[in-house]
Coordinates of C-alpha atoms in Angstrom, one line a residue:
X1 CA 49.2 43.4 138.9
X2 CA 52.6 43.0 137.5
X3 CA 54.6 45.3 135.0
X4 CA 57.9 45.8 133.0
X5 CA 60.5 47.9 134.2
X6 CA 62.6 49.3 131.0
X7 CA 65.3 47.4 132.5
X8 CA 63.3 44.3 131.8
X9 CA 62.5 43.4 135.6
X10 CA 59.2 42.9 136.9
X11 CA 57.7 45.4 139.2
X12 CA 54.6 44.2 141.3
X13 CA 51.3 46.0 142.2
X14 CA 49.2 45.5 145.3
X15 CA 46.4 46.6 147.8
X16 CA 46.3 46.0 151.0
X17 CA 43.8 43.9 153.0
X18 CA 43.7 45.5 156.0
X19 CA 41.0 47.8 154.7
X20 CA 39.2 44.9 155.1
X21 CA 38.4 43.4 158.7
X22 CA 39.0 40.1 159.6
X23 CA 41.4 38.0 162.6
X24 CA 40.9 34.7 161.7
X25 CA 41.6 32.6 158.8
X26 CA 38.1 32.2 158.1
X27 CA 37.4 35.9 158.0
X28 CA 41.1 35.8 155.4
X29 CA 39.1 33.4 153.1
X30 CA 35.7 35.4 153.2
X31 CA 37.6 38.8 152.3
X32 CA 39.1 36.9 149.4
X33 CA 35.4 35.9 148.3
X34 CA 33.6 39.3 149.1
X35 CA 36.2 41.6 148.5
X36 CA 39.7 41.1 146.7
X37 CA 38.1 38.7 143.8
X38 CA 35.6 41.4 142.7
X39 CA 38.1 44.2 142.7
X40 CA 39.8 42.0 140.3
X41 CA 36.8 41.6 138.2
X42 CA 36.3 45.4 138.1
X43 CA 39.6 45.8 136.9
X44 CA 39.1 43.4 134.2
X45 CA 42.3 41.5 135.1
X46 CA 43.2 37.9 135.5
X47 CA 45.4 38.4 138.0
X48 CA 45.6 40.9 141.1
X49 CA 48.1 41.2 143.4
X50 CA 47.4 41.2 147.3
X51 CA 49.0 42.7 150.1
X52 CA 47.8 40.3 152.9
X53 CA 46.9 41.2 156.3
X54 CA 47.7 38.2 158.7
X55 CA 46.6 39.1 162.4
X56 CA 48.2 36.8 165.0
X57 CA 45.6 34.4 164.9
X58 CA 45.3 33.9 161.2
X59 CA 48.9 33.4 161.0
X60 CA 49.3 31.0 163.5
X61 CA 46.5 28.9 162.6
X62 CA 48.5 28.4 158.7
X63 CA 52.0 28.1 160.3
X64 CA 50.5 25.3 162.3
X65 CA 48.3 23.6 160.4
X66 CA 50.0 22.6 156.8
X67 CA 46.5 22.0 154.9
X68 CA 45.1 24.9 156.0
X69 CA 48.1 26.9 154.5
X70 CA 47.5 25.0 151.0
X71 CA 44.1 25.6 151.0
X72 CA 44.8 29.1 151.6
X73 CA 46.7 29.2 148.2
X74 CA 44.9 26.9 146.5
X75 CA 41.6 29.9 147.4
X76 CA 44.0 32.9 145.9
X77 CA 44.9 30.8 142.8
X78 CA 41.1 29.9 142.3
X79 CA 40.2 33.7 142.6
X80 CA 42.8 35.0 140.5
X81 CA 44.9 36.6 143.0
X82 CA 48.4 36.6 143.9
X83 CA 50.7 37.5 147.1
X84 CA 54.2 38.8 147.0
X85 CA 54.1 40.9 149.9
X86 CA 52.6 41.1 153.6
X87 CA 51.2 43.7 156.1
X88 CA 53.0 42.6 158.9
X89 CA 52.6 45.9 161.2
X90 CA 49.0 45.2 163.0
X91 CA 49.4 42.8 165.2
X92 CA 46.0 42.3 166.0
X93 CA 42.1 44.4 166.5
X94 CA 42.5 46.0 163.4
X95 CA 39.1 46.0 163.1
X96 CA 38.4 47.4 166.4
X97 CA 36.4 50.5 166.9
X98 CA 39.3 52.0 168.8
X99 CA 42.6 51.2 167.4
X100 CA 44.7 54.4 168.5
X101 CA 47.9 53.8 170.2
X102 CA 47.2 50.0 170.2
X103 CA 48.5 49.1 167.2
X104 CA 51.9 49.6 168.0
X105 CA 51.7 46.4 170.5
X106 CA 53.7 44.9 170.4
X107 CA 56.7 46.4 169.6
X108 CA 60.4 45.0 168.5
X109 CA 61.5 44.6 172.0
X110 CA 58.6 41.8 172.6
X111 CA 59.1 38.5 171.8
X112 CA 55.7 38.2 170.6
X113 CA 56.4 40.6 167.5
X114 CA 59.7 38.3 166.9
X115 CA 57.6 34.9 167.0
X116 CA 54.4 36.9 165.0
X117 CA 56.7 38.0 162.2
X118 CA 58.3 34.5 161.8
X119 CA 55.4 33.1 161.1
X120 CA 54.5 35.6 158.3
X121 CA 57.6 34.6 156.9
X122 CA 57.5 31.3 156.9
X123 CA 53.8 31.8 155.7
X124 CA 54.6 34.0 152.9
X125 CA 57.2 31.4 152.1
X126 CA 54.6 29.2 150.5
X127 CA 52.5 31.6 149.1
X128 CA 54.3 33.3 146.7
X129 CA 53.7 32.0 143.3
X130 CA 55.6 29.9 141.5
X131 CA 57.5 32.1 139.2
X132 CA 58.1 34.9 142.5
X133 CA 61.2 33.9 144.6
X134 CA 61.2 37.2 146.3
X135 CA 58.6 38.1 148.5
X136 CA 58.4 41.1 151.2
X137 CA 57.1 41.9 155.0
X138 CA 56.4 45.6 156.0
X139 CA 56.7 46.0 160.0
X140 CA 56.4 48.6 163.0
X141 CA 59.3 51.0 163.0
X142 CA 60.5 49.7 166.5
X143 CA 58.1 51.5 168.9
X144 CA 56.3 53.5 169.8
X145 CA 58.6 56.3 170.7
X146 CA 57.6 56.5 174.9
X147 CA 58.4 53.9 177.2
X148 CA 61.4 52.7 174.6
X149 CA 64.8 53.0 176.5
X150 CA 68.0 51.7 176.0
X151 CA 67.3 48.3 177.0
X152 CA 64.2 47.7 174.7
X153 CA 66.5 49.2 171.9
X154 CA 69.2 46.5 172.5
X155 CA 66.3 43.9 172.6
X156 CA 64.5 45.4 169.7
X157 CA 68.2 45.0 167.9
X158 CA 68.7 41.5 168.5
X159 CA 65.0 40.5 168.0
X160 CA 65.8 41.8 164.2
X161 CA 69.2 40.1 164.0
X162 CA 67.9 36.9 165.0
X163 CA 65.1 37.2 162.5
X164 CA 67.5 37.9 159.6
X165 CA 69.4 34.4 160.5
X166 CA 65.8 32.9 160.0
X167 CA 65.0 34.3 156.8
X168 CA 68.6 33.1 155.4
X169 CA 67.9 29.5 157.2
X170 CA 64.0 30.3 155.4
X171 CA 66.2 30.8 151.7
X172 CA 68.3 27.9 152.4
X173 CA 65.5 25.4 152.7
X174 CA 63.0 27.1 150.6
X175 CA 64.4 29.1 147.7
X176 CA 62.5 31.9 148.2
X177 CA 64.5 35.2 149.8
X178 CA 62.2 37.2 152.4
X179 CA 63.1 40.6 153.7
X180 CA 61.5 42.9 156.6
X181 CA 60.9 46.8 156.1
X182 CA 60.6 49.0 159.2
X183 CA 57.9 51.1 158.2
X184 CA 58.5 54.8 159.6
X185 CA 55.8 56.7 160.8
X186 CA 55.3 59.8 163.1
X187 CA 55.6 59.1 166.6
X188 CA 57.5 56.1 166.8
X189 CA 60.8 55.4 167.6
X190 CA 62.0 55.6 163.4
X191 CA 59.4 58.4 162.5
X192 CA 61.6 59.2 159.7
X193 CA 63.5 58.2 156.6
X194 CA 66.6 59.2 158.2
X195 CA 65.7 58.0 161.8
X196 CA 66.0 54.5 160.1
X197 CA 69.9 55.0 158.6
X198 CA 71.3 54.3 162.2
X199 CA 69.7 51.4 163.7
X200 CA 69.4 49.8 160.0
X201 CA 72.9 50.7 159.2
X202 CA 73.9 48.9 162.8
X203 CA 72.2 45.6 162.0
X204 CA 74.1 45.7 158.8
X205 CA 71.6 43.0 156.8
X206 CA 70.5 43.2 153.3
X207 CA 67.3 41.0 154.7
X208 CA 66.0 43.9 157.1
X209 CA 65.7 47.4 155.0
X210 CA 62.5 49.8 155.2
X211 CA 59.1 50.1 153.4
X212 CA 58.5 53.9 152.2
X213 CA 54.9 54.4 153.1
X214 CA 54.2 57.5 151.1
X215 CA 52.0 59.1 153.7
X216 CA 54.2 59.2 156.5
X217 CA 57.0 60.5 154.0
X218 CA 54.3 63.5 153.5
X219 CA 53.2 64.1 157.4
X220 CA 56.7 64.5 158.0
X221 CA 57.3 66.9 155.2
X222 CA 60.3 64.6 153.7
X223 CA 61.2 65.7 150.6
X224 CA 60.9 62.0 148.9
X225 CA 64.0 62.7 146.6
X226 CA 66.5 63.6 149.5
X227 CA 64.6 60.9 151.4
X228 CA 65.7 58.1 148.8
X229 CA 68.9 59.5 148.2
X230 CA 70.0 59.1 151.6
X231 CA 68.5 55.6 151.9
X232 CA 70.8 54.7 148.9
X233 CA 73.6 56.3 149.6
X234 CA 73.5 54.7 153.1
X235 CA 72.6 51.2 151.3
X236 CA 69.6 50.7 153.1
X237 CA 67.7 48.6 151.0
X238 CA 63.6 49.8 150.2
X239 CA 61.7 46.5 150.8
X240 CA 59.0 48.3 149.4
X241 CA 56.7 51.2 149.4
X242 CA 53.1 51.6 150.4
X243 CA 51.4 54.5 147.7
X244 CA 49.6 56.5 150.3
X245 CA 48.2 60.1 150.5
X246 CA 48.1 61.9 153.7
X247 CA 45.4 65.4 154.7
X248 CA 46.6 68.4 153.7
X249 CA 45.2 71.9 155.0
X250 CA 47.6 74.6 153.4
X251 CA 45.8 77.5 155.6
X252 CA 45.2 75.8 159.3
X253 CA 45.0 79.1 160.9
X254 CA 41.5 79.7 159.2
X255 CA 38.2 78.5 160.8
X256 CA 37.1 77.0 157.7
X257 CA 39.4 74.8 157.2
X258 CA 39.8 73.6 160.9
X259 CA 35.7 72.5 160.7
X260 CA 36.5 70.8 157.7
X261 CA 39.5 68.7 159.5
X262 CA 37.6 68.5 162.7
X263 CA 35.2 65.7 159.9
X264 CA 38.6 63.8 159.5
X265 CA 38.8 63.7 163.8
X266 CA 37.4 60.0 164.0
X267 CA 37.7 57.9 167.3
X268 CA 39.1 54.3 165.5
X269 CA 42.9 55.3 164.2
X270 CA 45.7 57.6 165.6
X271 CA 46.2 60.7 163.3
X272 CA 49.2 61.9 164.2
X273 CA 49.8 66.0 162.9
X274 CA 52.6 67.8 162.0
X275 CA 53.8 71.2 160.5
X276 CA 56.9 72.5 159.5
X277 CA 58.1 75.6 161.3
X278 CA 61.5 77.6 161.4
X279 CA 62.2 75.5 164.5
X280 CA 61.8 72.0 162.9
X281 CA 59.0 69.7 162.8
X282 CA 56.6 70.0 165.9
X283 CA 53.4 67.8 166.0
X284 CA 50.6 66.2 168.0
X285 CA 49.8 62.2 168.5
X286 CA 46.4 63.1 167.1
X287 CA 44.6 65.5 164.8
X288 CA 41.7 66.1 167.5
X289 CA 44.7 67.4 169.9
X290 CA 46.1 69.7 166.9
X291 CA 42.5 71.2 166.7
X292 CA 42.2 72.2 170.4
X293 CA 43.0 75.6 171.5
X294 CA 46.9 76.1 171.0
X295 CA 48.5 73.0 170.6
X296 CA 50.2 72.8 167.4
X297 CA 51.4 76.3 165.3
X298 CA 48.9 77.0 162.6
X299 CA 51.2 80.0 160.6
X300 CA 52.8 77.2 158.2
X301 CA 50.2 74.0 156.5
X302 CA 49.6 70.8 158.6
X303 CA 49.6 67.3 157.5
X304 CA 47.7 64.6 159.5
X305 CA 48.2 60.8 159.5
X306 CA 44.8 59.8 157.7
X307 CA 45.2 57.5 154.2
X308 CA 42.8 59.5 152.1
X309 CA 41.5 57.6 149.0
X310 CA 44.4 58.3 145.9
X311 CA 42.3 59.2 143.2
X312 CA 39.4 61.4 145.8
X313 CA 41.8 64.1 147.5
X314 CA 39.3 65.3 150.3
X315 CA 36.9 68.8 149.2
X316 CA 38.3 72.5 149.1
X317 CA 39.5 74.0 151.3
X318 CA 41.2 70.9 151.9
X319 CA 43.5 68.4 149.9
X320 CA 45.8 65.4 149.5
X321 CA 49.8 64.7 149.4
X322 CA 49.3 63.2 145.9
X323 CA 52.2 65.3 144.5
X324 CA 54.2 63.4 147.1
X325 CA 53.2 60.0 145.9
X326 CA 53.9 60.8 142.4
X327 CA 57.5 62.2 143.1
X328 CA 58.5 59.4 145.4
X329 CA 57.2 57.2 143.1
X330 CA 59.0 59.0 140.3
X331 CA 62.5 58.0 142.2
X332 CA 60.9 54.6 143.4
X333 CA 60.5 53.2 139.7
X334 CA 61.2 56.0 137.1
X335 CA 65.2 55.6 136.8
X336 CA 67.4 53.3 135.2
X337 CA 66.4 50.3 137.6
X338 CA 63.5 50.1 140.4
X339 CA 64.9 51.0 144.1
X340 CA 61.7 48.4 144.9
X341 CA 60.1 45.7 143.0
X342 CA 57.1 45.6 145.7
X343 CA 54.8 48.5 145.8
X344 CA 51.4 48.5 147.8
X345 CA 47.9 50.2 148.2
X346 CA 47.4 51.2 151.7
X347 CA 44.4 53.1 152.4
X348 CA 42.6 51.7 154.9
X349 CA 40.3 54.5 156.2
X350 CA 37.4 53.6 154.1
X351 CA 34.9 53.3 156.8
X352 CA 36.9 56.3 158.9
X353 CA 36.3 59.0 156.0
X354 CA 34.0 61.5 156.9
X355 CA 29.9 60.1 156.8
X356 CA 29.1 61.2 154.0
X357 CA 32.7 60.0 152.2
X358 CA 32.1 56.2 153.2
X359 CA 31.3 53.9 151.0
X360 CA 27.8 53.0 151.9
X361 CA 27.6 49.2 150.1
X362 CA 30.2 46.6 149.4
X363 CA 30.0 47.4 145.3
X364 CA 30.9 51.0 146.2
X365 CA 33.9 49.9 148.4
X366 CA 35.2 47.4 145.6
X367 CA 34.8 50.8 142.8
X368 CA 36.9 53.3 145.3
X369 CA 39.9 50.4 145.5
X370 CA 39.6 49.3 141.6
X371 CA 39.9 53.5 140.7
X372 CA 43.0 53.8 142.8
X373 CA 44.9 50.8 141.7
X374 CA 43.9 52.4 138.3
X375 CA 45.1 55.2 139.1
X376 CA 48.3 53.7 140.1
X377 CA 48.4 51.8 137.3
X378 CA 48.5 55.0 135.0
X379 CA 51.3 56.6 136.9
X380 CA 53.5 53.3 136.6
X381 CA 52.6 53.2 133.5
X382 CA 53.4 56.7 132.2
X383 CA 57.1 56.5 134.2
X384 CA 57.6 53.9 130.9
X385 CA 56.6 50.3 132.9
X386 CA 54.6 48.0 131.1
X387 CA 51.2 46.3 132.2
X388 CA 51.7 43.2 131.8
X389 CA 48.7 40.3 131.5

């Protein structure tokens, strides 16, 4: 989905694939079928914008194999769909029935994620669409935060410096100008907005920047406007921004509202949670570990790492970050010029919602995504952007 900024540039709309399993290129092709053309038909658009999911295997079989990259694009324009940005963060096992801690393998101080996240460049190269010469890569914020030292900091920082030279070698012989956003999130080595200033500011290239993934903004109880200001007064460029809501239980301490996150304590993702005290921010890697006994302070509300549907914020007594989406967004795209041209969908916890919150049939899973790209369509569009066909 595509709209006009009042300053006459065009802002881009997407959802992300990775709600949708698949490693192989095969398995891209079949979600593009099943999945991403019938959301598009719900919507009653022509055109719907993509956030592709690439896992190692898909990627390397279209870096490698020149037809089978064509074919690729020749499937999105035959469905109506269009790609301006990738999910480059999962590496692989996505899918898996325990994800957890493994999706943070590997990190920037492994050649793998250096060689993985070439190839989605070089990938993403040749799919944007005609008209697009700017497309976008959102990535692991470094690490995760054990087990990183000095040494896999200093490797992490060259493996992004070299990639920048590729991307400008990429533009050179391509035309099209790729750039990588560390995606912060709690627990790594750049939880934060602010975590990413220093080891952005110290590779000093406008290619690598950061992707503000409105749910991590909320579990770490950024304020989005500070957030964003300091990104631009640092000029750290926002690559993009995935529109994401994270759980919110205002009153922890009551037993109520514990059973009703203990439902949201699933065994597939990591669900990091965090609450604000007089202290600072104090956390746990996961909301079942918040829930036992002690661990985390329940006087002030918590936030947990779970993307809860946009337009279903979970039952009373407990409820969503929207109001963070909305202000971030506010700053994102509601001044003078967009700070990003590339926003994305990211709720991937379809099948990881409570039982009786899961989508039980493929139609149902097509409605949830169509209402909330709706519903992000009605907050671009009533910050003054234009839907455009």
């Amino acid at each position: 989905m595509r709209f006009r900024h009042p300053d006459g540039s065009t802002v881009h709309l997407a959802y992300c694939t990775n709600v949708h399993p698949a490693e192989t290129l095969d398995g891209v092709l079949a979600q593009l079928r099943d999945h991403c053309e019938p959301v598009r038909r719900r919507l009653g658009r022509d055109r719907l914008g993509i956030g592709l999911w690439l896992a190692r295997d898909a990627a390397l079989a279209l870096v490698t194999d020149p037809s089978a990259l064509r074919g690729l694009r020749t499937a999105l324009e035959h469905r109506g769909l269009e790609v301006v940005t990738l999910n480059g963060f999962p590496y692989e096992g996505f899918g898996a029935e325990e994800v957890k801690y493994r999706v943070y393998q590997p990190d920037w101080a492994d050649p793998e994620r250096l060689a993985h996240t070439t190839d989605l460049a070089r990938v993403l190269a040749q799919l944007l669409p005609d008209d697009v010469t700017e497309g976008s890569i959102s990535t692991l914020p470094l690490a995760w935060r054990t087990a990183y030292d000095q040494e896999r900091a200093t490797a992490a920082h060259t493996a992004l410096t070299t990639l920048a030279e590729r991307l400008d070698a990429l533009h050179e012989l391509t035309g099209r100008s790729l750039r990588i956003g560390l995606e912060p999130e709690t627990g790594c080595t750049v939880e934060t907005t602010r975590d990413a200033l220093a080891p952005l500011t110290a590779i000093g290239h406008d290619r690598i920047g950061i992707c503000v993934d409105t749910c991590h903004l909320a579990t770490s109880f950024e304020d989005p406007h500070t957030a964003l200001d300091a990104l631009a007064q640092a000029r750290v460029p926002i690559v993009k921004s995935q529109l994401s809501a994270a759980l919110h239980a205002e009153h922890p301490h009551l037993p109520e509202v514990r059973a009703a996150l203990a439902a949201f304590d699933e065994p597939r993702f990591l669900h990091q949670t965090r609450t604000l005290t007089a202290a600072g921010l104090r956390g746990t890697d996961d909301l079942g570990e918040a829930l036992a006994g002690d661990a985390l302070p329940d006087a002030s509300p918590w936030r947990a790492h779970f993307h809860v549907p946009l337009h279903a914020a979970p039952a009373a007594p407990l409820t969503s970050t929207l109001p963070v989406l909305r202000a971030a967004l506010t700053r994102l795209v509601g001044g003078p010029h967009p700070l990003t041209h590339h926003l994305e969908v990211e709720t991937y916890t379809w099948q990881a919602l409570p039982p009786e919150l899961r989508p039980r049939a493929r139609t149902q899973l097509v409605d949830g995504i169509a209402a909330e790209l709706t519903l992000a369509r009605d907050l671009l569009t009533d910050l003054g952007l234009k839907e455009l066909p």
